[in-house]
Short mmCIF file of C-alpha atoms in Angstrom, two decimals:
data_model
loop_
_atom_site.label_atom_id
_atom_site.label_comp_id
_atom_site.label_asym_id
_atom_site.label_seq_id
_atom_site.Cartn_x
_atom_site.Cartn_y
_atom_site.Cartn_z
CA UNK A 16 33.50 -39.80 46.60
CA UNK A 17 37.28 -40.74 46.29
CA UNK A 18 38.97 -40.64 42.89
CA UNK A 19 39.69 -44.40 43.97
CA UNK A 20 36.47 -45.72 43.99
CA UNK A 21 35.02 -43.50 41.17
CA UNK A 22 38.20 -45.27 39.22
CA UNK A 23 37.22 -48.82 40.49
CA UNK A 24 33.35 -48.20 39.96
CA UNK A 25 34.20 -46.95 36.45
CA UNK A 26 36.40 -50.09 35.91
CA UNK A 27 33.55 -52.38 36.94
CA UNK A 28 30.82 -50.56 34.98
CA UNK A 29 33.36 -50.83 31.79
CA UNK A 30 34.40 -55.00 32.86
CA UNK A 31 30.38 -55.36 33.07
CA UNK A 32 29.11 -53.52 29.81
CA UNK A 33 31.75 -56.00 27.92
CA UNK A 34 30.78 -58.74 29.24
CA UNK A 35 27.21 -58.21 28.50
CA UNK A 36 27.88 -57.35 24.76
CA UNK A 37 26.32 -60.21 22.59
CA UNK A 38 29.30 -61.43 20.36
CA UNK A 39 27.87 -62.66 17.27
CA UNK A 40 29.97 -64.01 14.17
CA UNK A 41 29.00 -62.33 10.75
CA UNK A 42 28.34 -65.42 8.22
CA UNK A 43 28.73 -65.15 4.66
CA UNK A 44 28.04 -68.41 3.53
CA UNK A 45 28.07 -72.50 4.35
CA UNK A 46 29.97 -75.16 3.81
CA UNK A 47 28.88 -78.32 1.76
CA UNK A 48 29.70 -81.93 0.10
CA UNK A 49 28.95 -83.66 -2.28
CA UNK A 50 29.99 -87.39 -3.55
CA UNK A 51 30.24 -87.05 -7.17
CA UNK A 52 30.09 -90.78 -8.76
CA UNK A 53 31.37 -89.01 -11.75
CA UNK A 54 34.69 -87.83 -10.25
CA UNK A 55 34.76 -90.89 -7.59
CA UNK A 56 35.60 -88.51 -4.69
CA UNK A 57 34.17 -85.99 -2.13
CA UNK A 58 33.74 -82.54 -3.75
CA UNK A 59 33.04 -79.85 -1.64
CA UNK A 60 31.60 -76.47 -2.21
CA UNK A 61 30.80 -72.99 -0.82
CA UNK A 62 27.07 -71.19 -1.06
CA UNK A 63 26.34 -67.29 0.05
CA UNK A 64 22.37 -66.91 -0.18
CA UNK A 65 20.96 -63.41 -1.13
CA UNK A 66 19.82 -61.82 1.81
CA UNK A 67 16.03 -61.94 1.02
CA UNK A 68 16.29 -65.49 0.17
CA UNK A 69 14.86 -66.39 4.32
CA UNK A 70 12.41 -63.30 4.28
CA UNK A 71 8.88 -65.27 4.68
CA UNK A 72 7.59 -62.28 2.91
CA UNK A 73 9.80 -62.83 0.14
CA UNK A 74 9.58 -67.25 0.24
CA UNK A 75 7.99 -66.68 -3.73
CA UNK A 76 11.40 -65.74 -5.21
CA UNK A 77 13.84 -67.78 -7.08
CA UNK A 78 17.73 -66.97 -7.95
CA UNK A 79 19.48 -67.27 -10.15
CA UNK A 80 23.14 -69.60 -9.71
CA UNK A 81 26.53 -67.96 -10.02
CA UNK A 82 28.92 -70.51 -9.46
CA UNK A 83 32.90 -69.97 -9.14
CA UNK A 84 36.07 -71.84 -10.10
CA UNK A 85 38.82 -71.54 -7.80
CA UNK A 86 36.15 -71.15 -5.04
CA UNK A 87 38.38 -70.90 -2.11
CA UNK A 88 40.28 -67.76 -4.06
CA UNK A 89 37.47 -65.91 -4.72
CA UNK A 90 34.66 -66.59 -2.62
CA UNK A 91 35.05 -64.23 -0.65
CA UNK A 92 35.18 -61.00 -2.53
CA UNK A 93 32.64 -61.77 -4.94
CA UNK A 94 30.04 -62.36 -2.62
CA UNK A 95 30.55 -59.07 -1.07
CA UNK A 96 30.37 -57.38 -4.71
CA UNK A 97 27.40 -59.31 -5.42
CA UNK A 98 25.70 -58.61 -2.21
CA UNK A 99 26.58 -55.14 -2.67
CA UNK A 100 25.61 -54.73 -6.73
CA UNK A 101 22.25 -56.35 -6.77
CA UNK A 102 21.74 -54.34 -2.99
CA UNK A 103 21.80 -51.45 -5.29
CA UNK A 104 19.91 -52.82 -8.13
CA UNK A 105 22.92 -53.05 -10.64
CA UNK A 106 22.46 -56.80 -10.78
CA UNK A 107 19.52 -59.30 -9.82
CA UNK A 108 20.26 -60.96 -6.51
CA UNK A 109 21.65 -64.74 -7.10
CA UNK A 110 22.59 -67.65 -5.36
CA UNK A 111 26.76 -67.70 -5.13
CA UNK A 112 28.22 -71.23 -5.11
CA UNK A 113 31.73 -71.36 -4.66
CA UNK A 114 33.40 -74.95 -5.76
CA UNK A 115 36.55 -75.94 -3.82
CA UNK A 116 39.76 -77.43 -5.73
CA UNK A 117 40.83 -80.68 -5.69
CA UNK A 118 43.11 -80.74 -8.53
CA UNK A 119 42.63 -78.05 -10.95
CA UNK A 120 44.97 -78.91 -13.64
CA UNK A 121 43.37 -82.09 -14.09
CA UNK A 122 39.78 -80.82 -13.15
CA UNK A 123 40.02 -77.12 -15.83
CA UNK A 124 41.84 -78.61 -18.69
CA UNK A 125 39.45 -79.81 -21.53
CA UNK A 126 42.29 -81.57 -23.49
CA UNK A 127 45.38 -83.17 -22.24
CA UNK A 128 48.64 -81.06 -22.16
CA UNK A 129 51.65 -83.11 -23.77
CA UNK A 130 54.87 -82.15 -21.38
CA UNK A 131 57.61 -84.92 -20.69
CA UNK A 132 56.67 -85.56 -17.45
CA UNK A 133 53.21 -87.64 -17.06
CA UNK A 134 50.37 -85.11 -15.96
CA UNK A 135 46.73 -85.85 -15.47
CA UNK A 136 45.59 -82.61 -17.30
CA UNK A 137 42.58 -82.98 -19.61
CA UNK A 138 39.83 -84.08 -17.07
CA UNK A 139 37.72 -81.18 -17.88
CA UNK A 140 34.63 -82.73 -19.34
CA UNK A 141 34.39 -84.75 -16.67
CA UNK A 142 34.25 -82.11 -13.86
CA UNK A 143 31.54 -79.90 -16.51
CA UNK A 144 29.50 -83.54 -15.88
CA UNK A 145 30.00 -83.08 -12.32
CA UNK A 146 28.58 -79.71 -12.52
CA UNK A 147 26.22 -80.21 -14.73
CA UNK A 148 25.15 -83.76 -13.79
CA UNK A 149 24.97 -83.62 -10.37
CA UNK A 150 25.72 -80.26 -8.45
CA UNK A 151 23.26 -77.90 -10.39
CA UNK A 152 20.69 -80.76 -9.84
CA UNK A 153 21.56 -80.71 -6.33
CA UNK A 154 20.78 -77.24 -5.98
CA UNK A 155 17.84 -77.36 -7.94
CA UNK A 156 16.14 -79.92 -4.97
CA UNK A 157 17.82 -77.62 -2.19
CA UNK A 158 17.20 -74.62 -3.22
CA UNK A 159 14.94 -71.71 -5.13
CA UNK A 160 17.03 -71.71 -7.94
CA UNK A 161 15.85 -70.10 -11.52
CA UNK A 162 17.91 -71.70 -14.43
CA UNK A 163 19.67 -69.35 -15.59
CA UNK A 164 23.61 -70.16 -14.64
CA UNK A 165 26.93 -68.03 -14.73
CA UNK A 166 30.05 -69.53 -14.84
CA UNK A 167 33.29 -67.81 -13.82
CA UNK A 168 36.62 -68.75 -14.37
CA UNK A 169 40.31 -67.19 -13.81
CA UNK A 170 43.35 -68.77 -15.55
CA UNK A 171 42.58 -72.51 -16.56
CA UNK A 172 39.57 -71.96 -15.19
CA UNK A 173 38.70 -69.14 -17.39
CA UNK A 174 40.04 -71.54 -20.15
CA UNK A 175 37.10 -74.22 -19.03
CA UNK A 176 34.92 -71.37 -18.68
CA UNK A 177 35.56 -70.30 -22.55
CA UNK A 178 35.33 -74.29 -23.61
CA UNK A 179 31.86 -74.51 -22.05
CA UNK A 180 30.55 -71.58 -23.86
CA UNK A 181 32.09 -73.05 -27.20
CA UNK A 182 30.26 -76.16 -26.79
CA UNK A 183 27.39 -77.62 -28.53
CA UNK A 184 24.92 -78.15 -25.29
CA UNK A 185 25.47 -76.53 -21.72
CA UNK A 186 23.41 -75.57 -18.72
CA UNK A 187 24.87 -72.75 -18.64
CA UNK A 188 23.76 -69.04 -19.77
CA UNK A 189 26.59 -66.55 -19.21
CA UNK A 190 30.46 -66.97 -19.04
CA UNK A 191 32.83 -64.60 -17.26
CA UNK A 192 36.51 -65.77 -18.29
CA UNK A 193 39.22 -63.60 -17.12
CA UNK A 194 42.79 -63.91 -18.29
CA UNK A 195 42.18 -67.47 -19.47
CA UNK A 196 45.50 -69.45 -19.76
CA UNK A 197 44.80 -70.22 -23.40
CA UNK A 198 48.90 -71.33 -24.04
CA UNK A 199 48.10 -74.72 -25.22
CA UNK A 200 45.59 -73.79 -27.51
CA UNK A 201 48.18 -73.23 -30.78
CA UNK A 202 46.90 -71.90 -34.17
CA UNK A 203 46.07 -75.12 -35.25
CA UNK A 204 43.85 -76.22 -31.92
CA UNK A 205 42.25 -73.40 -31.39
CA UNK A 206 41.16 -73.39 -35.35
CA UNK A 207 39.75 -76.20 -34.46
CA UNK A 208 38.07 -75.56 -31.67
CA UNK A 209 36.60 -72.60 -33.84
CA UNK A 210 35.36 -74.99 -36.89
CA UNK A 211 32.86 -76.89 -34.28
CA UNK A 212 31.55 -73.77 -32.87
CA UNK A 213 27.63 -73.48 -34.03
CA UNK A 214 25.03 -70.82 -33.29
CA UNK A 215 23.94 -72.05 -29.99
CA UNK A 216 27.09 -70.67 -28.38
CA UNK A 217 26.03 -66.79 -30.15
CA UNK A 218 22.99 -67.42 -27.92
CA UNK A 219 25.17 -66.92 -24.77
CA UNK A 220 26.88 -63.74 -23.32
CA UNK A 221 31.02 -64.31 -22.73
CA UNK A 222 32.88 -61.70 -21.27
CA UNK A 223 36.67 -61.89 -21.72
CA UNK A 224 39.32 -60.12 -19.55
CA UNK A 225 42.92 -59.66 -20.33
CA UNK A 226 45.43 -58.68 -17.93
CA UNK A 227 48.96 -57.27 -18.07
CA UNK A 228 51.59 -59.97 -18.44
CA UNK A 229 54.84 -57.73 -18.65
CA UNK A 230 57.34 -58.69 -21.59
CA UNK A 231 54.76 -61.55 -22.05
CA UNK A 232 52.16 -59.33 -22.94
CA UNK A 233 51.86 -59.68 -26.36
CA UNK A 234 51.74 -63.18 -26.80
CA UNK A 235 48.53 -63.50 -24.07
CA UNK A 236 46.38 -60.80 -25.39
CA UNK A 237 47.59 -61.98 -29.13
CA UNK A 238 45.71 -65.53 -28.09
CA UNK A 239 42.58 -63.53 -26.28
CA UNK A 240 41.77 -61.09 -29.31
CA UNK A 241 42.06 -63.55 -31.88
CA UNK A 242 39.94 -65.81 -30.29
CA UNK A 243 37.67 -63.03 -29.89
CA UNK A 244 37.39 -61.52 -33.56
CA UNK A 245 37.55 -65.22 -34.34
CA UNK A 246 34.08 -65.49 -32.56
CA UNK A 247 32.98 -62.41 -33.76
CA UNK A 248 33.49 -63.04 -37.41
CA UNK A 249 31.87 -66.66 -37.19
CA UNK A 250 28.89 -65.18 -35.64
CA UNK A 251 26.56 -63.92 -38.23
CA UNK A 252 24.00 -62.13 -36.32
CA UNK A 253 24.73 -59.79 -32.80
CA UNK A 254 27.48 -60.93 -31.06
CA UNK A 255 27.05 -61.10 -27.11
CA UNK A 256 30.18 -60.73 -25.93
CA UNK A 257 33.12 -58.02 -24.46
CA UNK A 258 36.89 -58.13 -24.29
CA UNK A 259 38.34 -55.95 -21.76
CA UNK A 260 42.08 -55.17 -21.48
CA UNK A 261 43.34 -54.21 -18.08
CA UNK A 262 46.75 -52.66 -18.48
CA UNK A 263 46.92 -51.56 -15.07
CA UNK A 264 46.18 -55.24 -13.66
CA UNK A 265 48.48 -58.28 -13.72
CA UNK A 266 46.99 -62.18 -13.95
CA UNK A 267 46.64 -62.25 -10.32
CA UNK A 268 44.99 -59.04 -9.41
CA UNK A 269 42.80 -59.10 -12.51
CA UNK A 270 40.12 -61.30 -10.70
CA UNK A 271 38.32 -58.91 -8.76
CA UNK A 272 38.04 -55.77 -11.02
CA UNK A 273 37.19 -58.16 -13.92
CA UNK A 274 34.25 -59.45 -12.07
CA UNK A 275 32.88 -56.64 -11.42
CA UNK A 276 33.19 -55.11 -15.00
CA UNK A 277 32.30 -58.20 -16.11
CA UNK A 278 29.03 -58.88 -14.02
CA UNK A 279 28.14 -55.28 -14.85
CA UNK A 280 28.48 -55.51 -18.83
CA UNK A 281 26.35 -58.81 -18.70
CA UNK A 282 23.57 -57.41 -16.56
CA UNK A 283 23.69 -53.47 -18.63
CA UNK A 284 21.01 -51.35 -18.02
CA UNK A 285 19.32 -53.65 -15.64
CA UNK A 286 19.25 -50.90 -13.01
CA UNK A 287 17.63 -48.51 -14.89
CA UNK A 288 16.77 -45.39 -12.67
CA UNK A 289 12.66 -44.94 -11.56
CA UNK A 290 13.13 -41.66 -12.58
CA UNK A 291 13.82 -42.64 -16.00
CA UNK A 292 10.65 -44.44 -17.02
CA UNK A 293 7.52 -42.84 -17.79
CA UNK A 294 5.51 -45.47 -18.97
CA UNK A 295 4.73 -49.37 -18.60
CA UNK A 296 5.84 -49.47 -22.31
CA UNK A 297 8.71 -48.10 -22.10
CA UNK A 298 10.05 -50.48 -18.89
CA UNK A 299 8.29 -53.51 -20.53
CA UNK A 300 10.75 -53.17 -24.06
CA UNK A 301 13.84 -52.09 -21.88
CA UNK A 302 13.79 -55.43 -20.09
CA UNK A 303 12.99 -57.13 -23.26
CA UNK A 304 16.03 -55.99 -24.79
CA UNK A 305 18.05 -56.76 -21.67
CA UNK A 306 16.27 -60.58 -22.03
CA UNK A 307 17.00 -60.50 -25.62
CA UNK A 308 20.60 -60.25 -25.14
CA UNK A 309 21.07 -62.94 -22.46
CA UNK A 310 18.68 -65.12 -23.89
CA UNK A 311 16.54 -65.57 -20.55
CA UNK A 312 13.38 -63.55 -19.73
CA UNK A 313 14.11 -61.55 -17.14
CA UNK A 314 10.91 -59.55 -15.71
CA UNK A 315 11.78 -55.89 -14.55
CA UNK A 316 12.68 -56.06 -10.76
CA UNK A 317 9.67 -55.58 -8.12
CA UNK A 318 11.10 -52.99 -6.29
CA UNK A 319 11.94 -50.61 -8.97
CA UNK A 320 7.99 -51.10 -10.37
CA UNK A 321 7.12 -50.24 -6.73
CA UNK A 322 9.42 -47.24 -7.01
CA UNK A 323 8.06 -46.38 -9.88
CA UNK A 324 4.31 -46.47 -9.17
CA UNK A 325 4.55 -44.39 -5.69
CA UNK A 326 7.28 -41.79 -7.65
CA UNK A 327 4.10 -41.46 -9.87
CA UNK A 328 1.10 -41.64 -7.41
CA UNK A 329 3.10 -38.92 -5.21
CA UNK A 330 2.33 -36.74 -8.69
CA UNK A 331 0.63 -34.10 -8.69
CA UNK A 332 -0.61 -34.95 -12.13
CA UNK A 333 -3.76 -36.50 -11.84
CA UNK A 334 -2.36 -38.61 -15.20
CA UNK A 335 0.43 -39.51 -13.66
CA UNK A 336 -1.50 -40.84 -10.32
CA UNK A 337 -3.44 -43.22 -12.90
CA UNK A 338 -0.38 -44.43 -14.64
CA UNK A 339 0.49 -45.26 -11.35
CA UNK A 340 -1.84 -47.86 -10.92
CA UNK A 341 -0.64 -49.61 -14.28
CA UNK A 342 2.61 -50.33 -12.47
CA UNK A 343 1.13 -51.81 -9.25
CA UNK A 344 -0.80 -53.82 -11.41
CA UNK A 345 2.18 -55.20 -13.64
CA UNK A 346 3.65 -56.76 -10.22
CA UNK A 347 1.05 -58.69 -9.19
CA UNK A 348 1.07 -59.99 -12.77
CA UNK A 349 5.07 -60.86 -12.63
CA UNK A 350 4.65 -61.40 -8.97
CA UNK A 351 1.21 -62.87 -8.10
CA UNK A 352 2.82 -64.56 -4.91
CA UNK A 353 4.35 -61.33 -3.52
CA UNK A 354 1.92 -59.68 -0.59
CA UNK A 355 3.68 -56.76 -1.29
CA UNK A 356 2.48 -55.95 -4.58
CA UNK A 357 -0.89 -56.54 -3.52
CA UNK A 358 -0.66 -54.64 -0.60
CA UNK A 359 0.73 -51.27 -2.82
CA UNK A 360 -1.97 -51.87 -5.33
CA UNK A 361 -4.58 -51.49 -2.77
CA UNK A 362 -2.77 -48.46 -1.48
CA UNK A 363 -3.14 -47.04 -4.94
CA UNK A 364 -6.69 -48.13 -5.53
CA UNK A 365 -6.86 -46.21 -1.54
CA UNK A 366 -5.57 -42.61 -2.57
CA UNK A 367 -7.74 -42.89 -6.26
CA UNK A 368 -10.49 -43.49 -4.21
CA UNK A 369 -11.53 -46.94 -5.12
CA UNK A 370 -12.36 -48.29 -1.99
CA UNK A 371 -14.28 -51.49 -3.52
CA UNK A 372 -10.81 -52.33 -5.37
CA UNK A 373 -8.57 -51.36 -1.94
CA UNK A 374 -10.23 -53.72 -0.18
CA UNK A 375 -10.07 -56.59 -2.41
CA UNK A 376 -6.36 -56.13 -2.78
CA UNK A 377 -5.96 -55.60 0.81
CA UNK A 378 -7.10 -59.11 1.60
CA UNK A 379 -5.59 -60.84 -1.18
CA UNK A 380 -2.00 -58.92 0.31
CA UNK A 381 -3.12 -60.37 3.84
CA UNK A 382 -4.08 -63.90 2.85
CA UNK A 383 -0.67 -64.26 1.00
CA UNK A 384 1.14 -62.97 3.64
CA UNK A 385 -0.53 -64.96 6.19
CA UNK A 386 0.48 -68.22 4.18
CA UNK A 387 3.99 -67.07 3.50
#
C-alpha cells in the first residue's frame, strides 16, 4: 500500500474518530430569577447542587444553603472548593447559591454613607428582607434544603455579612466576612453598633479575614481587631469566632484563600479520620461538640459510619466485628430513609451469622430503594 493512501486513510480515520466524539459541556450550576416585591425589581441568582443531590439512591438528603455576595465574582471558585472539600469529607455537602449584583453600594450598606454627592447607600436591610423574606423561602419550596444558612461576604459585602451576625434575629447560622470595608463605621458607630449586640449573635460562628492593604494597613486591620476583641470581650461565655490576617494577600486576592480557611475553621474536625474512632461514644460526643459550636445538630456523616463499621467488621477481633454492627445500626437511626445503611447492616448481620436479621434488613434496603 502507497504511503499516499495509508496518509489519506489515516486522515479519514482521524476526520471520522472526531467527528464521532460526543461533545458535552461541563455544567456547574443554573441560572435563576426572582421578582422581589421588596426590592421592586428582577433579582437574579446562581445555584451549584451537590453532586448527590439527583442520586435516586440518595433523594432522602437535605443541604444545607451557602449563599454568596458578589455572586458573579465568586461563583465560580467556590463551588469548585466546595465540591472538592465536602468530596473529601472536610465539609458537609451544601447547596451554593450565588446572588447577582444589581447595585451593591446601595444593596451591602446597612446605614447610609454621608459624601457630598447624593448616593443611594444604606439599602441593606432591605436586600437582608429580600434574602430572608423571599429567596431562602424560595429555596425552601424548590429545593431539599436543611436550615442551617452561611452567608459570605467580601468588602461591603463582608460589612453586611458582619451586620447580619450583629443583629437581634437572622436566618442565618454562620458568617464568613473577609476584609469587610468597615471605613464608615467610626469609633463612635461602631460603639454603637456594639451596645445593641445581645447573646443571640454569641450563638453564631463569624469568621473574619484581613488582608494586606499596603501603607493602609494599619488603619484596616486597626477597625477588624477591635471589632473583634470588642466581640470577644462582650461575649461572656465561648466565643465562636476567628480573625485571620493574611499578610501575603491584598483585598482582592483575599477572597479565595479566605474561604477556604474560613469554611474549614467553621466546619473543624468534621472530617474526622475512620481510623480515629473506636467507639460509637466517642463519634457520637465529637459531633456533639462540633453541633455545640455552630449551634445546629449536625449528625456524623453516613459515609464515614459506613467506613467505620466495615474498617471494624474487616477485624480480626471478634470485638471489634460486634462493635461493628453498633455503627451500621446508628445509620439507619440518623438515616432511616437511606437503602444503603440498611443494605450494610444486613451485610453485617451476614458475616456475624445472623441470617434471620440479614434478611430483614435486606428487604427493608430493597423496599427503600425500590421507592427511591
Amino acid at each position: 500500500m502507497s504511503r499516499i493512501i495509508i496518509t489519506a486513510l489515516f486522515f479519514l480515520f482521524g476526520l471520522n474518530q472526531v467527528k464521532s466524539q460526543n461533545i458535552e459541556q461541563i455544567i456547574i450550576g443554573t441560572k435563576h430569577t426572582l421578582h422581589s416585591n421588596i426590592l421592586n425589581e428582577e433579582r437574579a441568582y446562581w445555584i451549584n447542587l451537590p453532586e448527590s443531590y439527583h442520586n435516586s439512591k440518595e433523594s432522602y438528603k437535605k443541604y444545607p444553603i451557602l449563599i454568596i455576595l458578589d455572586g458573579n465574582t465568586h461563583f465560580k471558585p467556590i463551588t469548585g472548593m466546595v465540591s472538592h472539600m465536602s468530596g473529601n469529607g472536610k465539609i458537609p455537602e451544601m447547596i451554593v447559591v450565588a446572588i447577582q449584583n444589581v447595585d451593591r453600594r446601595r444593596d451591602f450598606t446597612p446605614d447610609k454613607i454621608v459624601t457630598v454627592r447624593e448616593n443611594n447607600s444604606g439599602g441593606g436591610e432591605k436586600f437582608l428582607s429580600f434574602l430572608e423574606d423571599e429567596l431562602i423561602p424560595e429555596l425552601d419550596r424548590n429545593y431539599r434544603t436543611e436550615p442551617y444558612r452561611i452567608l459570605y461576604g467580601h468588602s461591603l459585602g463582608g460589612l453586611l455579612a458582619t451586620y447580619t451576625y450583629m443583629k437581634e434575629k437572622t436566618l442565618f447560622n454562620a458568617f464568613i466576612s473577609v476584609d469587610p470595608s468597615l471605613g464608615t463605621w467610626d469609633a463612635k458607630t461602631m460603639d454603637e453598633k456594639l451596645d445593641s449586640v445581645t447573646d443571640n449573635s454569641f450563638k453564631r460562628f463569624i469568621y473574619f479575614a484581613t488582608a494586606n492593604w499596603g501603607k493602609r494597613n494599619f488603619r484596616n486591620r486597626d477597625r477588624h481587631i477591635r471589632l473583634y476583641e470588642a466581640l470577644n470581650s462582650k461575649c461572656e461565655g465561648a466565643f465562636y469566632a476567628k480573625l485571620a490576617y493574611f499578610e501575603n494577600e491584598s483585598h482582592s486576592t483575599v477572597p479565595p484563600i479566605a474561604f477556604y480557611d474560613g469554611i474549614s475553621t467553621i466546619f473543624k474536625d468534621y472530617d474526622i479520620s475512620f481510623r480515629d474512632v473506636e467507639t460509637k461514644a466517642q463519634l457520637i460526643e465529637h459531633f456533639q461538640s462540633i453541633s455545640q459550636r455552630l449551634s445546629w445538630s449536625f449528625k456524623p456523616p453516613e459515609q464515614l459510619v459506613n467506613q467505620i463499621g466495615y474498617n471494624m467488621l474487616r477485624s480480626e477481633n471478634e470485638n471489634n466485628k460486634l462493635k461493628a454492627l453498633e455503627f451500621f445500626i446508628l445509620n439507619t437511626e440518623n438515616f432511616p430513609n437511606s437503602s444503603n445503611a440498611y443494605d450494610s447492616l444486613g451485610e453485617a448481620y451476614e458475616i456475624l451469622g445472623n441470617k434471620k436479621k440479614a434478611t430483614e434488613n435486606y428487604k427493608k434496603a430493597l423496599e427503600l430503594n425500590t421507592n427511591s
